[in-house]
Amino acid sequence: MTQMQHQEIHRPKGVCQLLGISMATFLAIGQRKKLTTVKISKRATGVMQSELDRFLADIRTGVE
């Protein structure tokens, strides 16, 4: 079995604070599949640090 690398998972509210965006903007970004979320439990989702890094890199380079 392979060992998973431990990564920080950010909750949506924390992502909004980090990016300086509203929850509505976060949800719109997610619906457009620009930012992939992971299911933490039945009612909770999050964003892995690597996904957040990729998203920010895409913004910097102008990838749509």
Coordinates of N, CA and C in Angstrom, one line a residue:
M1 N 0.8 -1.2 0.0 CA 0.0 0.0 0.0 C 0.9 1.2 0.0
T2 N 0.5 2.2 -0.8 CA 1.3 3.5 -0.8 C 0.9 4.4 0.3
Q3 N 1.9 5.1 0.8 CA 1.7 6.1 1.9 C 1.3 7.4 1.3
M4 N 0.2 8.0 1.8 CA -0.3 9.3 1.4 C 0.6 10.4 2.1
Q5 N 0.9 11.4 1.3 CA 1.6 12.5 1.8 C 0.6 13.4 2.6
H6 N 1.0 13.8 3.8 CA 0.1 14.7 4.6 C 0.2 16.1 4.0
Q7 N -1.0 16.6 3.8 CA -1.2 18.0 3.3 C -2.2 18.7 4.2
E8 N -2.0 20.0 4.3 CA -3.0 20.7 5.0 C -4.3 20.9 4.1
I9 N -5.4 20.7 4.8 CA -6.7 20.9 4.1 C -7.3 22.2 4.7
H10 N -7.7 23.1 3.8 CA -8.3 24.4 4.2 C -9.8 24.3 4.0
R11 N -10.5 24.7 5.0 CA -12.0 24.8 5.0 C -12.4 26.0 4.1
P12 N -13.5 26.0 3.5 CA -14.0 27.1 2.6 C -13.8 28.5 3.2
K13 N -14.2 28.6 4.5 CA -14.1 29.9 5.1 C -12.7 30.4 5.2
G14 N -11.8 29.5 5.5 CA -10.4 29.8 5.5 C -9.8 30.2 4.1
V15 N -10.3 29.5 3.1 CA -9.8 29.8 1.7 C -10.3 31.2 1.4
C16 N -11.5 31.5 1.7 CA -12.1 32.9 1.4 C -11.2 33.9 2.1
Q17 N -10.8 33.7 3.4 CA -10.0 34.6 4.1 C -8.6 34.8 3.4
L18 N -8.0 33.6 3.1 CA -6.7 33.6 2.4 C -6.7 34.4 1.1
L19 N -7.8 34.2 0.3 CA -7.8 34.8 -1.0 C -8.5 36.2 -1.0
G20 N -9.1 36.5 0.1 CA -9.8 37.8 0.1 C -11.1 37.8 -0.7
I21 N -11.8 36.7 -0.8 CA -13.0 36.6 -1.6 C -14.2 36.3 -0.7
S22 N -15.4 36.5 -1.2 CA -16.6 36.1 -0.5 C -16.9 34.6 -0.7
M23 N -17.8 34.1 0.2 CA -18.2 32.7 0.1 C -18.9 32.5 -1.3
A24 N -19.7 33.5 -1.7 CA -20.4 33.4 -3.0 C -19.4 33.2 -4.1
T25 N -18.3 33.9 -4.1 CA -17.2 33.8 -5.1 C -16.6 32.5 -5.0
F26 N -16.3 32.0 -3.8 CA -15.7 30.7 -3.7 C -16.6 29.6 -4.3
L27 N -17.9 29.7 -4.0 CA -18.8 28.7 -4.6 C -18.9 28.8 -6.1
A28 N -18.8 30.0 -6.6 CA -18.9 30.2 -8.1 C -17.6 29.6 -8.7
I29 N -16.5 29.8 -8.1 CA -15.2 29.2 -8.6 C -15.3 27.7 -8.6
G30 N -15.9 27.1 -7.5 CA -16.0 25.7 -7.5 C -17.0 25.1 -8.5
Q31 N -18.1 25.9 -8.8 CA -19.0 25.4 -9.8 C -18.4 25.4 -11.2
R32 N -17.5 26.3 -11.4 CA -16.9 26.4 -12.7 C -15.7 25.4 -12.8
K33 N -15.5 24.6 -11.8 CA -14.5 23.6 -11.7 C -13.0 24.2 -11.8
K34 N -12.9 25.4 -11.3 CA -11.6 26.0 -11.3 C -10.8 25.7 -10.1
L35 N -11.5 25.2 -9.0 CA -10.9 24.8 -7.8 C -11.6 23.5 -7.3
T36 N -10.8 22.5 -7.1 CA -11.3 21.2 -6.8 C -11.4 21.1 -5.2
T37 N -12.5 20.7 -4.7 CA -12.7 20.4 -3.3 C -12.6 18.9 -3.0
V38 N -12.4 18.6 -1.7 CA -12.4 17.2 -1.3 C -13.4 17.1 -0.2
K39 N -14.0 16.0 -0.1 CA -15.0 15.7 0.9 C -14.3 15.2 2.2
I40 N -14.5 15.9 3.3 CA -13.9 15.6 4.5 C -14.8 14.6 5.3
S41 N -16.1 14.9 5.3 CA -17.1 14.1 5.9 C -18.4 14.3 5.1
K42 N -19.5 13.8 5.6 CA -20.8 13.9 4.9 C -21.1 15.4 4.7
R43 N -20.8 16.2 5.7 CA -21.2 17.6 5.6 C -20.1 18.6 5.4
A44 N -18.9 18.2 5.4 CA -17.8 19.1 5.3 C -16.9 18.9 4.1
T45 N -16.5 20.0 3.5 CA -15.6 19.9 2.3 C -14.4 20.8 2.7
G46 N -13.3 20.6 1.9 CA -12.1 21.4 2.1 C -11.4 21.5 0.8
V47 N -10.3 22.2 0.8 CA -9.4 22.4 -0.4 C -8.0 22.0 0.1
M48 N -7.4 21.1 -0.6 CA -6.0 20.7 -0.3 C -5.0 21.8 -0.6
Q49 N -4.0 21.9 0.2 CA -3.0 23.0 -0.1 C -2.4 22.9 -1.5
S50 N -2.1 21.7 -2.0 CA -1.6 21.6 -3.4 C -2.6 22.1 -4.4
E51 N -3.9 21.9 -4.2 CA -4.9 22.4 -5.1 C -4.9 24.0 -5.0
L52 N -4.8 24.5 -3.9 CA -4.8 26.0 -3.7 C -3.6 26.6 -4.4
D53 N -2.4 25.9 -4.2 CA -1.2 26.4 -4.9 C -1.4 26.4 -6.4
R54 N -2.0 25.3 -6.9 CA -2.2 25.2 -8.4 C -3.1 26.3 -8.9
F55 N -4.2 26.5 -8.1 CA -5.2 27.5 -8.5 C -4.5 28.9 -8.6
L56 N -3.7 29.2 -7.6 CA -3.0 30.5 -7.5 C -2.0 30.6 -8.6
A57 N -1.3 29.5 -9.0 CA -0.3 29.6 -10.1 C -1.0 29.8 -11.4
D58 N -2.2 29.2 -11.6 CA -3.0 29.4 -12.8 C -3.4 30.8 -12.9
I59 N -3.8 31.5 -11.8 CA -4.2 32.9 -11.8 C -3.0 33.7 -12.3
R60 N -1.8 33.4 -11.7 CA -0.6 34.2 -12.0 C -0.2 34.1 -13.4
T61 N -0.4 32.9 -14.0 CA 0.0 32.7 -15.4 C -1.1 33.0 -16.4
G62 N -2.3 33.3 -15.9 CA -3.4 33.6 -16.8 C -4.1 32.4 -17.4
V63 N -3.9 31.2 -16.8 CA -4.6 30.0 -17.3 C -6.0 30.1 -17.0
E64 N -6.9 29.7 -18.0 CA -8.3 29.7 -17.7 C -8.9 28.4 -17.7

